[in-house]
CSV table of C-alpha atoms and ligand atoms in Angstrom, one decimal:
chain,number,residue,atom,x,y,z
Y,1,MET,CA,9.2,6.2,-19.7
Y,2,LYS,CA,6.2,6.5,-17.5
Y,3,LYS,CA,6.7,6.7,-13.5
Y,4,ILE,CA,5.0,4.7,-10.8
Y,5,LEU,CA,5.1,5.1,-7.0
Y,6,THR,CA,3.8,3.5,-4.0
Y,7,GLY,CA,4.7,3.0,-0.4
Y,8,LEU,CA,3.7,0.9,2.4
Y,9,GLN,CA,3.7,1.7,6.1
Y,10,PRO,CA,5.9,-0.1,8.6
Y,11,THR,CA,3.1,-1.1,10.8
Y,12,GLY,CA,3.4,-4.8,11.2
Y,13,THR,CA,3.7,-7.4,8.8
Y,14,ILE,CA,2.0,-7.0,5.8
Y,15,THR,CA,-1.6,-8.9,5.2
Y,16,LEU,CA,-2.4,-10.6,2.0
Y,17,GLY,CA,-4.5,-7.0,1.2
Y,18,ASN,CA,-1.3,-4.9,1.1
Y,19,TYR,CA,0.4,-7.7,-0.9
Y,20,ILE,CA,-2.4,-7.9,-3.6
Y,21,GLY,CA,-3.6,-4.1,-3.3
Y,22,ALA,CA,0.2,-2.9,-3.6
Y,23,ILE,CA,3.1,-5.0,-3.7
Y,24,LYS,CA,1.9,-7.0,-6.6
Y,25,GLN,CA,0.8,-4.4,-8.7
Y,26,MET,CA,4.5,-3.2,-8.4
Y,27,VAL,CA,5.8,-6.5,-9.1
Y,28,ASN,CA,3.5,-6.6,-12.4
Y,29,ASN,CA,4.5,-3.7,-13.6
Y,30,GLN,CA,8.3,-3.0,-12.8
Y,31,ASP,CA,9.0,-3.5,-16.2
Y,32,LYS,CA,6.8,-1.5,-17.8
Y,33,TYR,CA,7.5,1.5,-15.6
Y,34,ASN,CA,10.2,3.5,-14.1
Y,35,SER,CA,9.3,2.3,-10.4
Y,36,TYR,CA,9.9,4.0,-7.2
Y,37,LEU,CA,9.0,2.0,-4.0
Y,38,PHE,CA,9.4,3.6,-0.3
Y,39,ILE,CA,9.1,2.7,3.1
Y,40,ALA,CA,6.2,4.9,4.6
Y,41,ASP,CA,7.8,5.4,8.0
Y,42,MET,CA,6.7,8.6,8.4
Y,43,HIS,CA,3.4,8.0,7.8
Y,44,ALA,CA,3.6,5.1,10.5
Y,45,ILE,CA,4.3,7.6,13.5
Y,46,THR,CA,0.8,9.3,13.0
Y,47,VAL,CA,0.3,6.8,15.6
Y,48,LYS,CA,1.6,5.4,18.3
Y,49,GLN,CA,4.7,3.1,17.6
Y,50,ASP,CA,6.9,1.5,19.5
Y,51,PRO,CA,10.7,2.6,18.6
Y,52,LYS,CA,12.1,-0.6,18.8
Y,53,THR,CA,9.6,-2.1,16.4
Y,54,LEU,CA,9.0,0.6,14.1
Y,55,HIS,CA,13.1,-0.1,13.6
Y,56,GLN,CA,12.5,-3.6,13.4
Y,57,ASN,CA,9.4,-3.0,10.8
Y,58,ILE,CA,11.2,-1.0,8.7
Y,59,LYS,CA,14.3,-3.6,7.8
Y,60,ASN,CA,11.0,-6.0,7.7
Y,61,LEU,CA,9.1,-4.8,5.1
Y,62,LEU,CA,12.4,-4.1,2.7
Y,63,ALA,CA,13.3,-7.8,2.9
Y,64,ILE,CA,9.4,-8.3,2.5
Y,65,TYR,CA,9.5,-6.1,-0.9
Y,66,LEU,CA,12.5,-8.2,-2.2
Y,67,ALA,CA,10.8,-11.4,-1.6
Y,68,CYS,CA,7.7,-10.5,-3.2
Y,69,GLY,CA,9.5,-9.8,-6.4
Y,70,ILE,CA,10.1,-6.1,-6.3
Y,71,ASP,CA,13.6,-6.2,-8.7
Y,72,PRO,CA,16.4,-3.7,-6.8
Y,73,GLN,CA,17.4,-3.0,-10.1
Y,74,LYS,CA,14.3,-1.9,-11.7
Y,75,ASN,CA,13.1,0.0,-9.0
Y,76,THR,CA,14.3,2.9,-6.3
Y,77,ILE,CA,13.9,1.8,-3.1
Y,78,PHE,CA,14.4,4.0,-0.2
Y,79,ILE,CA,13.2,4.9,3.1
Y,80,GLN,CA,10.9,7.8,3.4
Y,81,SER,CA,12.5,9.3,6.8
Y,82,GLU,CA,16.0,9.4,5.0
Y,83,ASN,CA,14.8,12.1,2.8
Y,84,GLU,CA,14.1,15.1,4.4
Y,85,TYR,CA,12.7,17.0,1.5
Y,86,HIS,CA,9.3,14.8,1.6
Y,87,ALA,CA,8.6,16.9,4.9
Y,88,ASN,CA,10.0,20.4,3.7
Y,89,ILE,CA,7.5,19.5,0.4
Y,90,SER,CA,4.7,18.1,2.5
Y,91,TRP,CA,5.1,21.8,4.6
Y,92,PHE,CA,4.5,23.5,1.6
Y,93,LEU,CA,1.8,21.8,0.5
Y,94,GLU,CA,0.1,22.2,4.0
Y,95,CYS,CA,0.2,25.9,3.7
Y,96,ASN,CA,-1.9,25.5,0.3
Y,97,THR,CA,-4.3,22.7,1.5
Y,98,SER,CA,-7.4,23.5,3.0
Y,99,PHE,CA,-8.2,22.0,6.6
Y,100,GLY,CA,-11.5,21.4,6.0
Y,101,VAL,CA,-11.0,19.1,2.9
Y,102,LEU,CA,-8.5,17.1,5.6
Y,103,THR,CA,-11.1,16.6,8.3
Y,104,ARG,CA,-13.1,15.3,5.3
Y,105,MET,CA,-11.0,12.7,4.4
Y,106,THR,CA,-12.4,9.1,4.8
Y,107,GLN,CA,-9.3,7.8,6.8
Y,108,PHE,CA,-9.0,10.4,8.9
Y,109,LYS,CA,-12.4,10.1,10.3
Y,110,ASP,CA,-12.5,6.6,11.0
Y,111,LYS,CA,-8.9,6.7,12.8
Y,112,SER,CA,-9.8,10.1,14.7
Y,113,LYS,CA,-12.7,8.1,15.8
Y,114,LYS,CA,-10.7,5.1,17.6
Y,115,ASN,CA,-8.3,7.5,19.5
Y,116,GLU,CA,-9.6,10.7,20.9
Y,117,LYS,CA,-6.1,12.0,21.5
Y,118,PHE,CA,-5.3,11.7,18.0
Y,119,THR,CA,-2.0,13.5,16.4
Y,120,SER,CA,-2.0,16.8,14.0
Y,121,GLY,CA,-0.4,14.4,11.7
Y,122,LEU,CA,-3.0,12.2,11.3
Y,123,LEU,CA,-4.8,15.0,10.0
Y,124,THR,CA,-2.1,15.9,7.9
Y,125,TYR,CA,-0.9,12.5,6.8
Y,126,PRO,CA,-2.4,12.9,3.1
Y,127,VAL,CA,-0.5,15.9,2.7
Y,128,LEU,CA,2.6,14.3,3.4
Y,129,MET,CA,1.4,11.4,0.8
Y,130,ALA,CA,0.5,14.1,-1.7
Y,131,ALA,CA,4.3,14.8,-1.1
Y,132,ASP,CA,6.0,11.8,-1.6
Y,133,ILE,CA,3.9,11.6,-4.8
Y,134,LEU,CA,4.2,14.9,-7.0
Y,135,THR,CA,8.1,15.2,-5.6
Y,136,TYR,CA,8.7,12.5,-8.4
Y,137,ASP,CA,6.3,13.6,-11.0
Y,138,VAL,CA,4.7,10.0,-11.3
Y,139,ASP,CA,2.3,9.0,-13.7
Y,140,TYR,CA,0.4,6.6,-11.7
Y,141,VAL,CA,0.2,5.4,-8.1
Y,142,PRO,CA,-0.5,1.7,-7.2
Y,143,VAL,CA,-2.7,1.5,-4.3
Y,144,GLY,CA,-5.3,-0.2,-3.1
Y,145,ILE,CA,-9.1,1.0,-3.1
Y,146,ASP,CA,-8.8,2.5,0.5
Y,147,GLN,CA,-6.0,5.1,-0.8
Y,148,LYS,CA,-7.7,6.0,-3.6
Y,149,GLN,CA,-9.8,9.0,-2.2
Y,150,HIS,CA,-5.6,10.2,-0.9
Y,151,VAL,CA,-4.3,9.9,-4.0
Y,152,GLU,CA,-7.2,12.2,-5.5
Y,153,LEU,CA,-6.2,14.5,-3.1
Y,154,ALA,CA,-2.8,14.6,-4.3
Y,155,ARG,CA,-4.3,15.5,-7.8
Y,156,ASP,CA,-6.4,18.5,-6.5
Y,157,ILE,CA,-3.1,20.0,-4.5
Y,158,ALA,CA,-1.0,19.8,-7.9
Y,159,ILE,CA,-3.8,21.0,-10.1
Y,160,ASN,CA,-4.1,24.1,-7.4
Y,161,PHE,CA,-0.7,24.6,-7.1
Y,162,ASN,CA,0.1,24.5,-10.9
Y,163,LYS,CA,-2.8,27.3,-10.8
Y,164,VAL,CA,-1.6,29.6,-8.4
Y,165,TYR,CA,1.9,29.1,-9.2
Y,166,GLY,CA,2.4,28.1,-12.4
Y,167,GLU,CA,3.5,24.8,-14.0
Y,168,THR,CA,4.9,22.7,-10.9
Y,169,PHE,CA,4.0,19.2,-10.7
Y,170,LYS,CA,2.7,16.5,-13.2
Y,171,ILE,CA,-1.1,15.3,-12.2
Y,172,PRO,CA,-0.8,11.5,-11.0
Y,173,LYS,CA,-3.5,8.9,-11.0
Y,174,PRO,CA,-4.5,6.3,-8.9
Y,175,LEU,CA,-3.8,2.5,-9.9
Y,176,ILE,CA,-6.2,0.3,-8.8
Y,177,THR,CA,-6.7,-3.4,-10.1
Y,178,GLU,CA,-9.4,-4.1,-11.6
Y,179,THR,CA,-10.7,-7.2,-9.0
Y,180,GLY,CA,-8.9,-7.9,-5.5
Y,181,THR,CA,-8.7,-4.0,-4.8
Y,182,LYS,CA,-10.2,-4.3,-1.2
Y,183,ILE,CA,-9.4,-8.0,0.5
Y,184,MET,CA,-11.9,-8.1,3.3
Y,185,ASP,CA,-11.3,-9.2,6.8
Y,186,LEU,CA,-11.9,-13.0,6.7
Y,187,VAL,CA,-13.9,-13.2,10.0
Y,188,ASN,CA,-15.8,-9.8,9.2
Y,189,PRO,CA,-15.8,-9.5,5.6
Y,190,THR,CA,-17.5,-6.4,5.3
Y,191,LYS,CA,-14.6,-5.1,7.3
Y,192,LYS,CA,-11.1,-4.2,5.3
Y,193,MET,CA,-8.4,-6.8,6.2
Y,194,SER,CA,-5.8,-4.6,7.9
Y,195,LYS,CA,-2.4,-5.0,9.2
Y,196,SER,CA,-3.7,-3.5,12.5
Y,197,SER,CA,-6.7,-5.4,12.9
Y,198,GLU,CA,-7.2,-7.0,16.6
Y,199,ASN,CA,-8.5,-10.2,15.7
Y,200,GLN,CA,-5.8,-12.1,14.0
Y,201,ASN,CA,-8.1,-14.8,12.5
Y,202,GLY,CA,-9.3,-12.2,9.7
Y,203,VAL,CA,-5.9,-11.4,8.6
Y,204,ILE,CA,-3.5,-13.5,6.5
Y,205,ARG,CA,-0.1,-12.1,7.0
Y,206,ILE,CA,2.5,-12.6,4.5
Y,207,LEU,CA,4.7,-14.5,7.2
Y,208,ASP,CA,2.2,-16.6,8.4
Y,209,SER,CA,2.7,-20.5,8.4
Y,210,GLU,CA,1.1,-22.9,6.5
Y,211,LYS,CA,-1.1,-24.1,9.5
Y,212,GLU,CA,-2.0,-20.6,10.2
Y,213,ILE,CA,-2.9,-20.3,6.4
Y,214,ARG,CA,-5.3,-22.9,5.9
Y,215,ASN,CA,-6.8,-22.8,9.6
Y,216,LYS,CA,-7.8,-19.0,8.9
Y,217,ILE,CA,-9.1,-19.6,5.2
Y,218,MET,CA,-11.1,-22.9,6.1
Y,219,LYS,CA,-12.7,-20.9,9.1
Y,220,ALA,CA,-13.5,-17.7,7.0
Y,221,THR,CA,-17.0,-16.3,7.4
Y,222,THR,CA,-19.4,-17.3,4.7
Y,223,ASP,CA,-23.1,-17.8,4.3
Y,224,SER,CA,-25.4,-20.6,4.3
Y,225,ASP,CA,-26.3,-21.2,1.0
Y,226,ASN,CA,-23.9,-23.3,-1.1
Y,227,GLN,CA,-23.0,-21.3,-4.4
Y,228,ILE,CA,-19.9,-19.8,-5.4
Y,229,LYS,CA,-21.3,-16.4,-6.5
Y,230,PHE,CA,-19.8,-13.1,-6.5
Y,231,ASP,CA,-22.5,-11.4,-4.7
Y,232,VAL,CA,-20.8,-8.5,-2.3
Y,233,GLU,CA,-24.3,-7.7,-0.9
Y,234,ASN,CA,-25.3,-10.9,-0.3
Y,235,LYS,CA,-22.2,-13.3,-0.3
Y,236,PRO,CA,-19.4,-10.9,1.1
Y,237,GLY,CA,-17.3,-13.7,2.4
Y,238,ILE,CA,-17.5,-16.0,-0.3
Y,239,SER,CA,-16.9,-13.0,-2.6
Y,240,ASN,CA,-13.6,-12.1,-0.7
Y,241,LEU,CA,-12.2,-15.6,-1.4
Y,242,ILE,CA,-13.1,-15.4,-4.9
Y,243,ASN,CA,-11.4,-11.9,-5.2
Y,244,ILE,CA,-8.5,-13.7,-3.6
Y,245,TYR,CA,-8.7,-16.6,-6.0
Y,246,SER,CA,-8.9,-14.3,-8.9
Y,247,ALA,CA,-5.8,-11.9,-7.7
Y,248,LEU,CA,-3.5,-14.8,-7.5
Y,249,THR,CA,-4.4,-16.6,-10.5
Y,250,GLN,CA,-5.2,-13.8,-12.9
Y,251,LEU,CA,-8.6,-15.1,-13.6
Y,252,THR,CA,-11.5,-13.0,-13.8
Y,253,ILE,CA,-14.7,-13.4,-11.4
Y,254,LYS,CA,-16.4,-15.1,-13.8
Y,255,GLU,CA,-14.0,-17.6,-14.8
Y,256,VAL,CA,-13.5,-18.2,-10.7
Y,257,GLU,CA,-17.3,-18.6,-10.8
Y,258,GLN,CA,-17.2,-20.8,-13.7
Y,259,LYS,CA,-14.2,-23.0,-11.9
Y,260,PHE,CA,-16.2,-23.9,-8.9
Y,261,LEU,CA,-19.6,-24.2,-10.3
Y,262,ASN,CA,-20.3,-27.9,-8.7
Y,263,SER,CA,-17.8,-27.5,-6.1
Y,264,SER,CA,-18.8,-27.4,-2.4
Y,265,TYR,CA,-17.5,-24.2,-0.5
Y,266,ALA,CA,-15.2,-26.5,1.8
Y,267,GLU,CA,-13.6,-27.6,-1.6
Y,268,PHE,CA,-13.4,-23.8,-3.0
Y,269,LYS,CA,-11.6,-23.1,0.6
Y,270,LYS,CA,-9.4,-25.4,0.2
Y,271,ALA,CA,-8.5,-24.4,-3.3
Y,272,THR,CA,-8.1,-21.2,-2.1
Y,273,ALA,CA,-5.8,-22.1,0.8
Y,274,ASP,CA,-3.7,-24.3,-1.3
Y,275,LEU,CA,-3.0,-21.2,-3.8
Y,276,VAL,CA,-2.4,-18.6,-0.8
Y,277,VAL,CA,0.2,-21.0,0.6
Y,278,ASN,CA,1.6,-21.8,-2.6
Y,279,GLU,CA,2.1,-18.3,-3.1
Y,280,LEU,CA,3.7,-17.6,0.2
Y,281,THR,CA,5.6,-20.1,0.8
Y,282,SER,CA,8.1,-19.2,-1.9
Y,283,ILE,CA,8.4,-15.5,-0.3
Y,284,GLN,CA,8.7,-16.7,3.0
Y,285,GLU,CA,11.7,-18.7,1.6
Y,286,LYS,CA,13.5,-15.7,0.0
Y,287,TYR,CA,13.0,-13.6,2.8
Y,288,GLN,CA,14.6,-15.7,5.1
Y,289,GLN,CA,17.8,-15.7,2.9
Y,290,LEU,CA,17.2,-11.7,2.4
Y,291,ILE,CA,16.6,-10.7,6.3
Y,292,ASN,CA,20.3,-10.7,7.3
Y,293,SER,CA,21.9,-9.4,3.9
Y,294,LYS,CA,24.3,-6.9,3.7
Y,295,GLN,CA,22.5,-6.0,0.1
Y,296,LEU,CA,19.7,-4.2,2.0
Y,297,ASN,CA,21.9,-1.3,3.0
Y,298,GLU,CA,23.4,-1.0,-0.3
Y,299,ILE,CA,19.9,-1.1,-1.8
Y,300,LEU,CA,18.6,1.3,0.7
Y,301,ASP,CA,21.9,3.6,-0.2
Y,302,ASN,CA,21.3,3.4,-3.8
Y,303,GLY,CA,17.7,4.4,-3.6
Y,304,ILE,CA,18.3,7.3,-1.2
Y,305,LYS,CA,21.0,8.7,-3.6
Y,306,ILE,CA,18.5,8.9,-6.6
Y,307,ALA,CA,15.4,10.3,-4.6
Y,308,ARG,CA,17.5,12.7,-2.7
Y,309,LYS,CA,18.6,14.3,-5.7
Y,310,GLU,CA,15.2,14.1,-7.6
Y,311,ALA,CA,13.3,15.7,-4.2
Y,312,LYS,CA,16.3,18.7,-4.0
Y,313,THR,CA,15.4,19.9,-7.4
Y,314,LYS,CA,11.5,19.9,-7.0
Y,315,TYR,CA,12.1,21.2,-3.4
Y,316,GLU,CA,14.1,24.2,-4.9
Y,317,LEU,CA,11.7,24.7,-7.8
Y,318,MET,CA,9.1,25.1,-5.3
Y,319,LYS,CA,10.8,27.8,-2.9
Y,320,THR,CA,11.5,30.0,-6.0
Y,321,LYS,CA,8.0,29.6,-7.3
Y,322,ILE,CA,6.8,30.2,-3.6
Y,323,GLY,CA,8.9,33.4,-3.4
Y,324,LEU,CA,11.1,31.6,-0.1
Y,325,GLY,CA,14.6,32.3,0.5
Y,326,ARG,CA,16.9,34.6,-0.2
R,1,ATP,P1,-2.9,-0.3,8.9
R,1,ATP,O1,-3.8,-1.2,9.4
R,1,ATP,O2,-1.6,0.1,9.7
R,1,ATP,O3,-3.9,1.3,8.6
R,1,ATP,P2,-3.2,-0.9,6.2
R,1,ATP,O4,-3.0,-2.6,6.1
R,1,ATP,O5,-4.5,-0.4,6.1
R,1,ATP,O6,-2.2,-0.5,7.6
R,1,ATP,P3,-1.3,0.5,4.5
R,1,ATP,O7,0.5,0.4,5.0
R,1,ATP,O8,-2.4,1.6,4.9
R,1,ATP,O9,-2.1,-0.9,5.1
R,1,ATP,O10,-1.6,-0.2,2.9
R,1,ATP,C1,-0.5,-0.3,2.3
R,1,ATP,C2,-0.9,-0.4,1.0
R,1,ATP,O11,-1.6,-1.6,0.5
R,1,ATP,C3,-2.1,0.8,0.4
R,1,ATP,O12,-1.7,1.1,-0.6
R,1,ATP,C4,-3.3,0.1,0.6
R,1,ATP,O13,-4.1,0.9,-0.3
R,1,ATP,C5,-3.1,-1.4,0.1
R,1,ATP,N1,-4.1,-2.1,1.1
R,1,ATP,C6,-4.4,-1.9,2.5
R,1,ATP,N2,-4.9,-2.5,3.3
R,1,ATP,C7,-5.8,-3.5,1.9
R,1,ATP,C8,-6.4,-4.5,1.4
R,1,ATP,N3,-7.4,-4.9,2.5
R,1,ATP,N4,-6.8,-4.7,0.3
R,1,ATP,C9,-6.3,-4.2,-0.6
R,1,ATP,N5,-5.1,-3.6,-0.6
R,1,ATP,C10,-5.2,-3.0,0.4
R,2,LTN,N1,-0.8,6.3,3.0
R,2,LTN,C1,-0.7,5.1,2.2
R,2,LTN,C2,1.0,4.9,2.3
R,2,LTN,C3,1.8,5.9,1.4
R,2,LTN,C4,1.6,6.4,0.0
R,2,LTN,C5,2.3,7.2,0.0
R,2,LTN,C6,1.0,5.2,-1.0
R,2,LTN,C7,2.4,7.0,1.8
R,2,LTN,N2,2.8,7.6,0.7
R,2,LTN,C8,2.2,7.7,-1.3
R,2,LTN,C9,1.3,5.8,-2.2
R,2,LTN,C10,2.0,6.7,-2.7
R,2,LTN,C11,-1.0,3.8,3.3
R,2,LTN,O1,-1.1,3.6,4.2
R,2,LTN,N3,-1.0,3.0,2.6
């Protein structure tokens, strides 16, 4: 059975973008693949985190995974920092990755611009991500399009390592949905909807109330002609809503356009809000049942056992290939 793996950072309540770009893909694929899903808490500390909030966010994210339909019977679920081999493997890979390549990563360029005192972890972040992926010899990595470059880097790192030290890693591929790959901010639809966004009105969070969701969608920025047509360049706001509608219904962009051919923007927004509310309310109900359950620890205990065992094997193999140890 082919393998998939993805991780999300516990940097706040996840957004509709994270849900569509990463989690929903994992849910849709969990019957087809041997699935690994982890909480990327070590990636979260590449930028400043309050320890108490981070700790709470980790638990919340696990409950959200399950509430979104991730089945613990079908997924190996674990916390990245509980598997010490990731950081070890990351170091081996770092020593085989050029500094220049890392400085050219889009996310590094964006995030380092925002804070002059950025950490060196922010630069090496994609190598840790490569370690997460390559450790488990995965075939596909479900991510939003913003992470495609990092998965491609993981590929390059694997190809290069195999060339230098002999066959060690499987070469992974990104798995990106055809539609809705990048959900945009509702207020500023040329910017990615992001967990860490400052303007809350542009971001739908998975635990937002019905009222909040409806308000945000009804007020979403749109253009002034009244045609529901997909055109990212000239109609980014409407295109974003079409993307959301399409991702949540599995209708194609064309089918969504057709369905709302004679509708006004207000009608289309209301239909989109209904859809999002419907999808998120059932997740929220499950989340409330799960958040304090004992089941969460059991799932993590199970997951980390499997993950550590596999990671140890890869770590030992790498050590031997590189010539480390006695
Ligand atoms: P942050 O604001 O802290 O950087 P983020 O919202 O960008 O967080 P991540 O934890 O970096 O979220 O991403 C988790 C997953 O969600 C990744 O696979 C990423 O590609 C995907 N993702 C993030 N934002 C979007 C979006 N707007 N549309 C689609 N997918 C997204
Ligand atoms: N960098 C990713 C989270 C992440 C990840 C991974 C995704 C860390 N390791 C491995 C897929 C595979 C992010 O910020 N979204």
